[in-house]
């Protein structure tokens, strides 16, 4: 089923456009149909009703003329008896008769022709009735003429005969009048049909036009609103992405995805995926950097910090100590390491160094760092430890190392020189005191702790 909220933007706009076009199509179809209808009705009025009205007006005028002639003839017949004049008037009367017949035939022809050609669409039945009425009028007129001629030629009861003729003349007048009235009615009827169609045309076209306009406005506003909203969101996300790339900080929170599966949502999810990829890349990069840093600062054999790290860190620790915190240095050297190497081999010597660092770690706090300064010499920095405590720690270490017993490794001992930060010490002076103490320990027989 068509769900308005889920389909793509193209389909939404396409759907609304299709509805809009359908409305316009309906307007066009309806307009063409109604205009055709109005045109047919106007043609019917022009081709049938107007000529018919003209003909019947002509009939009425002729009838009036004939009526006057008849009055004259009647007067002459009754009073003067002027035969020559009467004869002329009768001839004139007959001419009008012919013209009247001709006009009535014309009227019938117009209607019949219209019916046969299909030009008459409105009230065909009433038009057929009109033909019948005209034919009847025709017959009555012929009857009237016969009566008129009889009246002229009558030698007695003239007054009564002329009265009858007058009566028939009146009937004919009223019949013609009613025929004219019926034509007028037909014309009015067609005019009212046309008017109704024009009104409907305006109404339906207005409704369809306004609907199309409203849909068009809605469609435009919907597109503008949607694009502004969604593109605003996308701009925000692109800015977040941009900022993350600039600062190399992928921890910016992307807004939640909008529901739907249109093109802009796809673009949004693509941006989200890019952000995730960037985040992953930056994490990987950080891990690699961390790893490289480890490699750069650690001794490969023992994993203790190397001399490079020592040079860096001692300055940091000295600054902290200068602010008032204790800092002690243990300088540790394996006794007779050369002999171990010579006697048990270089690999065994390596293993001794590895084990030494591992044991030292187990005796120290996490904040006490071990540095391999070269060969079998190590430095240990003890934070927040004064000289006395450092000596105790050094002694504990020495004893712990001396009692190691491992079947695979030779027993060995260490000598330790201890120094503690003093006012205005630098790396050299602090180191020197520890080194002197170590020297003293070596000179005093090794496996000893000495204070510098
Ligand atoms: N196995 C091994 N030996 C090393 C390493 N670095 C230095 N050495 C050896 O350590 C020995 C140090 O010997 P010396 O400086 O004479 O010191 P010592 O034999 O320990 O004598 P004292 O310090 O006076 O007790 C040398 O033989 C070096 O070759 C290493 O990484 N592995």
CSV table of C-alpha atoms and ligand atoms in Angstrom, one decimal:
chain,number,residue,atom,x,y,z
A,1,UNK,CA,0.0,0.0,0.0
A,2,UNK,CA,1.1,3.6,-0.6
A,3,UNK,CA,2.4,4.9,2.7
A,4,UNK,CA,2.8,8.7,2.5
A,5,UNK,CA,5.6,8.8,5.1
A,6,UNK,CA,7.9,6.1,3.8
A,7,UNK,CA,8.4,6.3,0.1
A,8,UNK,CA,11.2,8.3,-1.5
A,9,UNK,CA,11.0,12.0,-2.0
A,10,UNK,CA,10.8,11.5,-5.8
A,11,UNK,CA,7.8,9.3,-5.4
A,12,UNK,CA,6.1,11.8,-3.1
A,13,UNK,CA,6.6,14.7,-5.4
A,14,UNK,CA,5.7,12.5,-8.4
A,15,UNK,CA,2.5,11.4,-6.7
A,16,UNK,CA,1.5,15.0,-5.9
A,17,UNK,CA,2.4,16.1,-9.4
A,18,UNK,CA,0.3,13.2,-10.9
A,19,UNK,CA,-2.7,14.3,-8.8
A,20,UNK,CA,-2.2,17.9,-9.9
A,21,UNK,CA,-1.9,16.9,-13.6
A,22,UNK,CA,-5.0,14.7,-13.2
A,23,UNK,CA,-6.9,17.8,-12.0
A,24,UNK,CA,-5.7,19.9,-14.9
A,25,UNK,CA,-6.5,17.0,-17.3
A,26,UNK,CA,-10.1,16.9,-15.8
A,27,UNK,CA,-10.4,20.7,-16.2
A,28,UNK,CA,-9.3,20.5,-19.9
A,29,UNK,CA,-11.6,17.5,-20.7
A,30,UNK,CA,-14.6,19.1,-18.9
A,31,UNK,CA,-13.9,22.5,-20.5
A,32,UNK,CA,-13.7,20.9,-24.0
A,33,UNK,CA,-16.9,18.9,-23.4
A,34,UNK,CA,-18.9,21.8,-22.0
A,35,UNK,CA,-17.7,24.3,-24.7
A,36,UNK,CA,-18.8,21.8,-27.4
A,37,UNK,CA,-22.2,21.5,-25.7
A,38,UNK,CA,-22.5,25.3,-25.5
A,39,UNK,CA,-21.4,25.7,-29.1
A,40,UNK,CA,-24.0,23.1,-30.3
A,41,UNK,CA,-26.7,24.9,-28.4
A,42,UNK,CA,-25.7,28.3,-29.8
A,43,UNK,CA,-25.6,26.8,-33.3
A,44,UNK,CA,-29.1,25.4,-32.7
A,45,UNK,CA,-30.3,28.9,-31.8
A,46,UNK,CA,-28.6,30.4,-34.8
A,47,UNK,CA,-29.6,27.8,-37.3
A,48,UNK,CA,-33.1,26.9,-36.1
A,49,UNK,CA,-34.7,29.2,-33.7
A,50,UNK,CA,-33.7,32.6,-35.0
A,51,UNK,CA,-34.6,31.7,-38.7
A,52,UNK,CA,-37.8,30.1,-37.4
A,53,UNK,CA,-38.7,33.2,-35.4
A,54,UNK,CA,-38.0,35.4,-38.5
A,55,UNK,CA,-40.2,33.2,-40.6
A,56,UNK,CA,-43.1,33.2,-38.1
A,57,UNK,CA,-42.7,37.0,-37.7
A,58,UNK,CA,-43.1,37.3,-41.5
A,59,UNK,CA,-46.2,35.0,-41.3
A,60,UNK,CA,-47.7,37.2,-38.7
A,61,UNK,CA,-47.1,40.3,-40.8
A,62,UNK,CA,-48.5,38.7,-43.9
A,63,UNK,CA,-51.5,37.5,-41.9
A,64,UNK,CA,-52.1,41.0,-40.7
A,65,UNK,CA,-51.9,42.4,-44.2
A,66,UNK,CA,-54.2,39.7,-45.5
A,67,UNK,CA,-56.6,40.5,-42.6
A,68,UNK,CA,-56.7,44.2,-43.7
A,69,UNK,CA,-57.3,43.2,-47.3
A,70,UNK,CA,-60.1,40.9,-46.2
A,71,UNK,CA,-61.7,43.8,-44.3
A,72,UNK,CA,-61.5,45.9,-47.4
A,73,UNK,CA,-63.0,43.2,-49.6
A,74,UNK,CA,-65.8,42.6,-47.1
A,75,UNK,CA,-66.5,46.3,-46.9
A,76,UNK,CA,-66.7,46.6,-50.7
A,77,UNK,CA,-68.7,43.5,-51.0
A,78,UNK,CA,-71.3,44.7,-48.4
A,79,UNK,CA,-71.5,48.4,-49.3
A,80,UNK,CA,-70.3,49.7,-52.7
A,81,UNK,CA,-70.2,46.6,-54.8
A,82,UNK,CA,-67.4,48.0,-56.8
A,83,UNK,CA,-66.5,44.9,-58.7
A,84,UNK,CA,-63.4,46.1,-60.4
A,85,UNK,CA,-61.8,47.2,-57.2
A,86,UNK,CA,-62.9,44.0,-55.4
A,87,UNK,CA,-61.4,41.9,-58.1
A,88,UNK,CA,-58.0,43.6,-57.6
A,89,UNK,CA,-58.1,43.1,-53.9
A,90,UNK,CA,-59.0,39.4,-54.3
A,91,UNK,CA,-56.0,39.0,-56.5
A,92,UNK,CA,-53.8,40.7,-53.9
A,93,UNK,CA,-55.4,38.5,-51.2
A,94,UNK,CA,-54.5,35.4,-53.2
A,95,UNK,CA,-50.9,36.6,-53.6
A,96,UNK,CA,-50.6,37.0,-49.8
A,97,UNK,CA,-52.1,33.5,-49.5
A,98,UNK,CA,-49.3,32.1,-51.6
A,99,UNK,CA,-46.6,34.0,-49.7
A,100,UNK,CA,-48.1,32.8,-46.4
A,101,UNK,CA,-48.1,29.2,-47.6
A,102,UNK,CA,-44.6,29.6,-48.7
A,103,UNK,CA,-43.4,30.9,-45.3
A,104,UNK,CA,-45.2,28.2,-43.5
A,105,UNK,CA,-43.6,25.6,-45.7
A,106,UNK,CA,-40.2,27.3,-44.9
A,107,UNK,CA,-40.9,27.0,-41.2
A,108,UNK,CA,-41.7,23.3,-41.6
A,109,UNK,CA,-38.6,22.8,-43.7
A,110,UNK,CA,-36.3,24.5,-41.2
A,111,UNK,CA,-37.5,22.3,-38.3
A,112,UNK,CA,-37.6,19.1,-40.4
A,113,UNK,CA,-34.1,19.8,-41.7
A,114,UNK,CA,-32.8,20.5,-38.2
A,115,UNK,CA,-34.4,17.3,-36.9
A,116,UNK,CA,-33.0,15.2,-39.7
A,117,UNK,CA,-29.5,16.6,-39.5
A,118,UNK,CA,-29.4,16.3,-35.7
A,119,UNK,CA,-29.0,20.0,-35.3
A,120,UNK,CA,-31.9,20.0,-33.0
A,121,UNK,CA,-31.0,18.4,-29.7
A,122,UNK,CA,-33.0,20.2,-27.1
A,123,UNK,CA,-36.7,19.2,-26.9
A,124,UNK,CA,-36.9,17.4,-30.3
A,125,UNK,CA,-40.4,16.2,-29.4
A,126,UNK,CA,-41.6,19.8,-29.0
A,127,UNK,CA,-40.2,20.6,-32.4
A,128,UNK,CA,-42.0,17.7,-33.9
A,129,UNK,CA,-45.2,19.0,-32.3
A,130,UNK,CA,-44.4,22.4,-33.8
A,131,UNK,CA,-44.3,20.8,-37.3
A,132,UNK,CA,-47.7,19.2,-36.7
A,133,UNK,CA,-49.1,22.5,-35.5
A,134,UNK,CA,-47.9,24.4,-38.6
A,135,UNK,CA,-49.4,21.7,-40.8
A,136,UNK,CA,-52.6,22.1,-39.0
A,137,UNK,CA,-52.4,25.9,-39.5
A,138,UNK,CA,-51.8,25.3,-43.1
A,139,UNK,CA,-54.9,23.2,-43.4
A,140,UNK,CA,-57.0,25.7,-41.5
A,141,UNK,CA,-55.7,28.4,-43.8
A,142,UNK,CA,-56.8,26.5,-46.8
A,143,UNK,CA,-60.2,26.1,-45.3
A,144,UNK,CA,-60.3,29.8,-44.5
A,145,UNK,CA,-59.5,30.6,-48.1
A,146,UNK,CA,-62.2,28.4,-49.4
A,147,UNK,CA,-64.7,30.1,-47.0
A,148,UNK,CA,-63.4,33.5,-48.0
A,149,UNK,CA,-64.0,32.8,-51.7
A,150,UNK,CA,-67.4,31.4,-50.9
A,151,UNK,CA,-68.2,34.6,-49.0
A,152,UNK,CA,-67.2,36.7,-51.9
A,153,UNK,CA,-69.2,34.8,-54.4
A,154,UNK,CA,-72.3,34.5,-52.1
A,155,UNK,CA,-75.4,36.3,-53.2
A,156,UNK,CA,-77.5,35.9,-50.0
A,157,UNK,CA,-76.8,35.5,-46.3
A,158,UNK,CA,-73.7,37.5,-46.8
A,159,UNK,CA,-73.6,38.9,-43.3
A,160,UNK,CA,-73.6,35.5,-41.7
A,161,UNK,CA,-71.0,34.0,-44.1
A,162,UNK,CA,-68.7,37.0,-43.5
A,163,UNK,CA,-69.1,36.5,-39.7
A,164,UNK,CA,-67.9,32.9,-40.0
A,165,UNK,CA,-65.0,34.0,-42.1
A,166,UNK,CA,-64.1,36.6,-39.4
A,167,UNK,CA,-64.3,34.0,-36.7
A,168,UNK,CA,-62.0,31.7,-38.7
A,169,UNK,CA,-59.6,34.6,-39.2
A,170,UNK,CA,-59.5,35.2,-35.5
A,171,UNK,CA,-58.8,31.5,-34.8
A,172,UNK,CA,-55.9,31.7,-37.4
A,173,UNK,CA,-54.5,34.8,-35.6
A,174,UNK,CA,-54.6,33.2,-32.2
A,175,UNK,CA,-53.0,30.0,-33.6
A,176,UNK,CA,-50.1,31.9,-35.2
A,177,UNK,CA,-49.7,33.8,-32.0
A,178,UNK,CA,-49.5,30.5,-30.0
A,179,UNK,CA,-47.0,29.1,-32.5
A,180,UNK,CA,-44.8,32.2,-32.1
A,181,UNK,CA,-45.1,31.8,-28.3
A,182,UNK,CA,-44.0,28.2,-28.5
A,183,UNK,CA,-41.0,29.2,-30.6
A,184,UNK,CA,-40.2,31.8,-28.1
A,185,UNK,CA,-40.5,29.2,-25.3
A,186,UNK,CA,-38.1,26.8,-27.2
A,187,UNK,CA,-35.6,29.6,-27.7
A,188,UNK,CA,-35.8,30.6,-24.0
A,189,UNK,CA,-35.4,27.0,-23.0
A,190,UNK,CA,-32.3,26.6,-25.1
A,191,UNK,CA,-31.0,29.9,-23.8
A,192,UNK,CA,-31.6,28.7,-20.2
A,193,UNK,CA,-29.8,25.4,-21.0
A,194,UNK,CA,-26.9,27.3,-22.4
A,195,UNK,CA,-26.9,29.6,-19.4
A,196,UNK,CA,-26.9,26.6,-17.0
A,197,UNK,CA,-24.1,25.0,-18.9
A,198,UNK,CA,-22.1,28.2,-18.7
A,199,UNK,CA,-22.8,28.4,-15.0
A,200,UNK,CA,-21.8,24.7,-14.5
A,201,UNK,CA,-18.7,25.3,-16.6
A,202,UNK,CA,-17.6,28.2,-14.4
A,203,UNK,CA,-18.4,26.4,-11.2
A,204,UNK,CA,-16.8,23.1,-12.0
A,205,UNK,CA,-13.8,24.8,-13.5
A,206,UNK,CA,-13.4,27.1,-10.5
A,207,UNK,CA,-13.6,24.1,-8.1
A,208,UNK,CA,-11.1,22.0,-10.1
A,209,UNK,CA,-8.9,25.1,-10.7
A,210,UNK,CA,-8.9,26.0,-7.0
A,211,UNK,CA,-8.2,22.4,-6.0
A,212,UNK,CA,-5.3,22.3,-8.5
A,213,UNK,CA,-4.0,25.6,-7.1
A,214,UNK,CA,-4.3,24.3,-3.5
A,215,UNK,CA,-2.5,21.1,-4.4
A,216,UNK,CA,0.2,23.1,-6.2
A,217,UNK,CA,0.7,25.4,-3.2
A,218,UNK,CA,0.8,22.5,-0.8
A,219,UNK,CA,3.3,20.7,-3.1
A,220,UNK,CA,5.5,23.7,-3.3
A,221,UNK,CA,5.4,24.4,0.4
A,222,UNK,CA,6.0,20.8,1.2
A,223,UNK,CA,9.0,20.6,-1.1
A,224,UNK,CA,10.5,23.9,0.3
A,225,UNK,CA,9.8,22.9,4.0
A,226,UNK,CA,11.1,19.4,3.6
A,227,UNK,CA,14.2,20.5,1.7
A,228,UNK,CA,15.0,23.3,4.2
A,229,UNK,CA,14.6,21.0,7.2
A,230,UNK,CA,16.4,18.0,5.8
A,231,UNK,CA,19.2,20.0,4.2
A,232,UNK,CA,19.6,21.9,7.4
A,233,UNK,CA,20.1,18.6,9.2
A,234,UNK,CA,22.5,17.4,6.6
A,235,UNK,CA,24.5,20.7,6.8
A,236,UNK,CA,24.7,20.2,10.6
A,237,UNK,CA,26.0,16.7,10.1
A,238,UNK,CA,28.5,17.8,7.5
A,239,UNK,CA,29.7,20.5,9.9
A,240,UNK,CA,30.1,17.9,12.7
A,241,UNK,CA,32.0,15.6,10.2
A,242,UNK,CA,34.2,18.5,9.1
A,243,UNK,CA,34.9,19.5,12.7
A,244,UNK,CA,35.8,15.9,13.6
A,245,UNK,CA,38.2,15.7,10.6
A,246,UNK,CA,39.8,19.1,11.6
A,247,UNK,CA,40.2,18.3,15.3
A,248,UNK,CA,40.8,14.6,14.8
A,249,UNK,CA,38.2,14.0,17.5
A,250,UNK,CA,35.6,11.6,16.4
A,251,UNK,CA,33.6,11.8,19.6
A,252,UNK,CA,31.1,14.4,18.4
A,253,UNK,CA,27.6,12.9,18.7
A,254,UNK,CA,25.7,12.7,15.4
A,255,UNK,CA,21.9,13.4,15.7
A,256,UNK,CA,19.7,10.3,15.6
A,257,UNK,CA,18.7,9.2,12.1
A,258,UNK,CA,15.4,10.3,10.7
A,259,UNK,CA,12.9,7.5,9.9
A,260,UNK,CA,12.1,6.8,6.2
A,261,UNK,CA,13.9,5.5,3.2
A,262,UNK,CA,14.0,8.5,0.9
A,263,UNK,CA,17.1,9.9,-0.8
A,264,UNK,CA,17.9,12.4,1.9
A,265,UNK,CA,17.7,9.7,4.6
A,266,UNK,CA,20.1,7.7,2.5
A,267,UNK,CA,22.5,10.6,2.3
A,268,UNK,CA,22.1,11.1,6.1
A,269,UNK,CA,22.9,7.4,6.8
A,270,UNK,CA,25.9,7.7,4.4
A,271,UNK,CA,27.2,10.6,6.4
A,272,UNK,CA,26.7,8.6,9.6
A,273,UNK,CA,28.6,5.7,8.1
A,274,UNK,CA,31.4,8.2,7.1
A,275,UNK,CA,31.5,9.4,10.7
A,276,UNK,CA,31.7,5.9,12.0
A,277,UNK,CA,34.5,5.1,9.5
A,278,UNK,CA,36.3,8.2,10.5
A,279,UNK,CA,35.9,7.3,14.2
A,280,UNK,CA,37.2,3.9,13.6
A,281,UNK,CA,40.1,5.2,11.5
A,282,UNK,CA,41.1,7.7,14.2
A,283,UNK,CA,40.9,5.0,16.9
A,284,UNK,CA,43.1,2.8,14.8
A,285,UNK,CA,45.4,5.6,14.2
A,286,UNK,CA,45.6,6.4,17.9
A,287,UNK,CA,46.3,2.7,18.6
A,288,UNK,CA,49.1,2.7,16.0
A,289,UNK,CA,50.5,5.9,17.4
A,290,UNK,CA,50.4,4.4,20.9
A,291,UNK,CA,52.1,1.3,19.7
A,292,UNK,CA,54.8,3.3,17.9
A,293,UNK,CA,55.3,5.3,21.0
A,294,UNK,CA,55.7,2.2,23.0
A,295,UNK,CA,58.2,0.9,20.6
A,296,UNK,CA,60.0,4.2,20.7
A,297,UNK,CA,60.1,4.4,24.5
A,298,UNK,CA,60.5,0.7,25.5
A,299,UNK,CA,63.4,-1.6,25.6
A,300,UNK,CA,62.8,-4.5,23.3
A,301,UNK,CA,64.3,-7.2,25.5
A,302,UNK,CA,62.9,-6.4,28.9
A,303,UNK,CA,60.0,-4.1,28.0
A,304,UNK,CA,61.4,-1.6,30.6
A,305,UNK,CA,61.5,2.1,29.5
A,306,UNK,CA,64.6,2.9,27.4
A,307,UNK,CA,67.2,5.6,27.8
A,308,UNK,CA,65.3,8.0,25.5
A,309,UNK,CA,62.2,7.8,27.8
A,310,UNK,CA,64.5,8.2,30.8
A,311,UNK,CA,65.9,11.5,29.4
A,312,UNK,CA,62.3,12.8,28.8
A,313,UNK,CA,60.8,11.6,32.1
A,314,UNK,CA,63.5,12.6,34.5
A,315,UNK,CA,62.9,16.3,33.6
A,316,UNK,CA,59.2,15.9,34.3
A,317,UNK,CA,59.8,14.2,37.6
A,318,UNK,CA,62.4,16.8,38.6
A,319,UNK,CA,59.9,19.5,38.0
A,320,UNK,CA,57.3,17.8,40.2
A,321,UNK,CA,60.0,17.3,42.9
A,322,UNK,CA,61.0,21.0,42.6
A,323,UNK,CA,57.4,21.8,43.7
A,324,UNK,CA,57.9,19.9,46.9
A,325,UNK,CA,57.2,16.2,46.4
A,326,UNK,CA,59.7,13.5,47.2
A,327,UNK,CA,61.6,11.7,44.4
A,328,UNK,CA,64.1,8.9,44.9
A,329,UNK,CA,66.3,7.2,42.4
A,330,UNK,CA,67.6,3.6,42.6
A,331,UNK,CA,70.5,2.7,40.3
A,332,UNK,CA,70.6,-1.0,39.9
A,333,UNK,CA,73.4,-3.1,38.3
A,334,UNK,CA,73.6,-6.9,38.0
A,335,UNK,CA,76.7,-8.2,39.7
A,336,UNK,CA,79.2,-10.1,37.6
A,337,UNK,CA,76.9,-10.2,34.6
A,338,UNK,CA,79.8,-10.8,32.3
A,339,UNK,CA,80.5,-14.0,34.1
A,340,UNK,CA,76.9,-15.1,33.7
A,341,UNK,CA,77.1,-14.4,30.0
A,342,UNK,CA,80.4,-16.2,29.7
A,343,UNK,CA,79.4,-19.2,31.8
A,344,UNK,CA,75.8,-19.8,30.7
A,345,UNK,CA,75.7,-18.1,27.4
A,346,UNK,CA,74.2,-14.8,26.0
A,347,UNK,CA,70.7,-16.1,25.9
A,348,UNK,CA,70.7,-17.0,29.5
A,349,UNK,CA,72.0,-13.5,30.2
A,350,UNK,CA,69.1,-12.1,28.3
A,351,UNK,CA,66.7,-14.3,30.3
A,352,UNK,CA,68.2,-13.0,33.5
A,353,UNK,CA,67.6,-9.4,32.4
A,354,UNK,CA,64.0,-10.2,31.5
A,355,UNK,CA,63.4,-12.0,34.8
A,356,UNK,CA,65.0,-9.2,36.7
A,357,UNK,CA,62.6,-6.6,35.2
A,358,UNK,CA,59.6,-8.8,35.8
A,359,UNK,CA,60.6,-9.4,39.5
A,360,UNK,CA,61.2,-5.7,40.0
A,361,UNK,CA,57.7,-4.9,38.7
A,362,UNK,CA,56.2,-7.3,41.1
A,363,UNK,CA,57.9,-5.4,44.0
A,364,UNK,CA,57.1,-1.9,42.8
A,365,UNK,CA,54.0,0.3,42.6
A,366,UNK,CA,52.4,1.0,39.3
A,367,UNK,CA,53.7,4.6,39.5
A,368,UNK,CA,57.3,3.5,40.0
A,369,UNK,CA,58.9,3.3,36.5
A,370,UNK,CA,61.9,1.1,35.5
A,371,UNK,CA,64.4,2.3,32.9
A,372,UNK,CA,67.1,0.3,31.2
A,373,UNK,CA,70.0,2.7,30.8
A,374,UNK,CA,72.3,0.3,29.1
A,375,UNK,CA,73.7,-3.3,29.4
A,376,UNK,CA,72.7,-4.6,32.8
A,377,UNK,CA,72.2,-1.2,34.4
A,378,UNK,CA,68.7,-0.1,35.4
A,379,UNK,CA,67.2,3.1,37.0
A,380,UNK,CA,64.1,3.1,39.1
A,381,UNK,CA,62.3,6.4,39.9
A,382,UNK,CA,60.2,6.2,43.1
A,383,UNK,CA,57.6,9.0,43.4
A,384,UNK,CA,56.6,10.4,46.8
A,385,UNK,CA,59.4,8.3,48.4
A,386,UNK,CA,62.0,9.9,50.7
A,387,UNK,CA,65.5,8.6,51.1
A,388,UNK,CA,64.7,6.4,54.1
A,389,UNK,CA,61.8,4.7,52.4
A,390,UNK,CA,63.8,4.4,49.2
A,391,UNK,CA,66.6,2.6,51.0
A,392,UNK,CA,64.0,0.1,52.5
A,393,UNK,CA,62.6,-0.5,49.0
A,394,UNK,CA,66.1,-1.0,47.6
A,395,UNK,CA,67.0,-3.4,50.3
A,396,UNK,CA,63.8,-5.4,49.8
A,397,UNK,CA,64.5,-5.6,46.1
A,398,UNK,CA,68.1,-6.7,46.7
A,399,UNK,CA,67.0,-9.4,49.0
A,400,UNK,CA,64.2,-10.5,46.8
A,401,UNK,CA,66.6,-10.9,43.8
A,402,UNK,CA,69.2,-12.7,45.8
A,403,UNK,CA,66.9,-15.5,46.9
A,404,UNK,CA,65.5,-16.2,43.4
A,405,UNK,CA,65.9,-19.8,42.7
A,406,UNK,CA,65.1,-21.0,39.2
A,407,UNK,CA,66.3,-24.3,37.8
A,408,UNK,CA,66.7,-22.9,34.4
A,409,UNK,CA,68.6,-19.8,35.4
A,410,UNK,CA,71.7,-19.0,37.3
A,411,UNK,CA,71.4,-17.3,40.7
A,412,UNK,CA,72.5,-13.7,40.6
A,413,UNK,CA,72.6,-10.6,42.8
A,414,UNK,CA,72.3,-6.9,42.3
A,415,UNK,CA,74.0,-3.8,43.7
A,416,UNK,CA,71.9,-0.7,44.2
A,417,UNK,CA,72.9,2.9,44.7
A,418,UNK,CA,70.2,5.2,46.1
A,419,UNK,CA,69.8,9.0,45.9
A,420,UNK,CA,66.9,11.4,46.8
A,421,UNK,CA,66.0,14.7,45.2
A,422,UNK,CA,67.7,17.6,46.9
A,423,UNK,CA,67.0,21.3,46.4
A,424,UNK,CA,68.4,22.5,43.1
A,425,UNK,CA,69.2,19.0,41.9
A,426,UNK,CA,69.2,18.4,38.2
A,427,UNK,CA,69.3,15.0,36.3
A,428,UNK,CA,73.1,14.9,36.4
A,429,UNK,CA,73.5,15.7,40.1
A,430,UNK,CA,70.7,13.3,41.2
A,431,UNK,CA,72.1,10.6,38.9
A,432,UNK,CA,75.7,11.2,40.0
A,433,UNK,CA,74.9,10.6,43.7
A,434,UNK,CA,73.1,7.4,42.9
A,435,UNK,CA,76.0,6.3,40.6
A,436,UNK,CA,78.6,7.0,43.3
A,437,UNK,CA,76.5,5.0,45.7
A,438,UNK,CA,76.4,2.1,43.2
A,439,UNK,CA,80.1,2.3,42.7
A,440,UNK,CA,80.5,2.2,46.4
A,441,UNK,CA,78.2,-0.9,46.7
A,442,UNK,CA,80.3,-2.6,44.0
A,443,UNK,CA,83.5,-1.7,45.7
A,444,UNK,CA,82.2,-2.9,49.0
A,445,UNK,CA,81.7,-6.4,47.7
A,446,UNK,CA,78.4,-6.2,45.6
A,447,UNK,CA,74.9,-7.4,46.5
A,448,UNK,CA,74.6,-4.3,48.6
A,449,UNK,CA,72.6,-1.1,48.9
A,450,UNK,CA,74.4,2.2,49.4
A,451,UNK,CA,73.1,5.7,49.8
A,452,UNK,CA,74.4,8.6,47.8
B,1,LIG,N1,73.3,-11.2,27.6
B,1,LIG,C1,73.5,-9.9,27.5
B,1,LIG,N2,74.6,-9.4,27.8
B,1,LIG,C2,74.8,-8.0,27.8
B,1,LIG,C3,73.8,-7.2,27.3
B,1,LIG,N3,74.2,-5.9,27.3
B,1,LIG,C4,75.5,-6.0,27.8
B,1,LIG,N4,75.8,-7.3,28.2
B,1,LIG,C5,77.0,-7.7,28.7
B,1,LIG,O1,77.1,-7.4,30.1
B,1,LIG,C6,78.4,-7.4,30.5
B,1,LIG,C7,78.7,-6.3,31.4
B,1,LIG,O2,80.0,-6.6,32.0
B,1,LIG,P1,80.7,-5.6,32.9
B,1,LIG,O3,80.5,-4.2,32.5
B,1,LIG,O4,82.1,-6.0,32.9
B,1,LIG,O5,80.1,-5.8,34.3
B,1,LIG,P2,80.0,-7.1,35.3
B,1,LIG,O6,80.5,-8.3,34.6
B,1,LIG,O7,78.5,-7.2,35.6
B,1,LIG,O8,80.8,-6.7,36.5
B,1,LIG,P3,80.3,-5.8,37.6
B,1,LIG,O9,79.2,-4.9,37.1
B,1,LIG,O10,81.5,-5.1,38.1
B,1,LIG,O11,79.7,-6.8,38.6
B,1,LIG,C8,79.2,-7.4,29.2
B,1,LIG,O12,79.8,-8.7,29.0
B,1,LIG,C9,78.2,-7.2,28.1
B,1,LIG,O13,78.5,-7.9,26.9
B,1,LIG,C10,72.6,-7.8,26.9
B,1,LIG,O14,71.7,-7.2,26.4
B,1,LIG,N5,72.5,-9.1,27.0
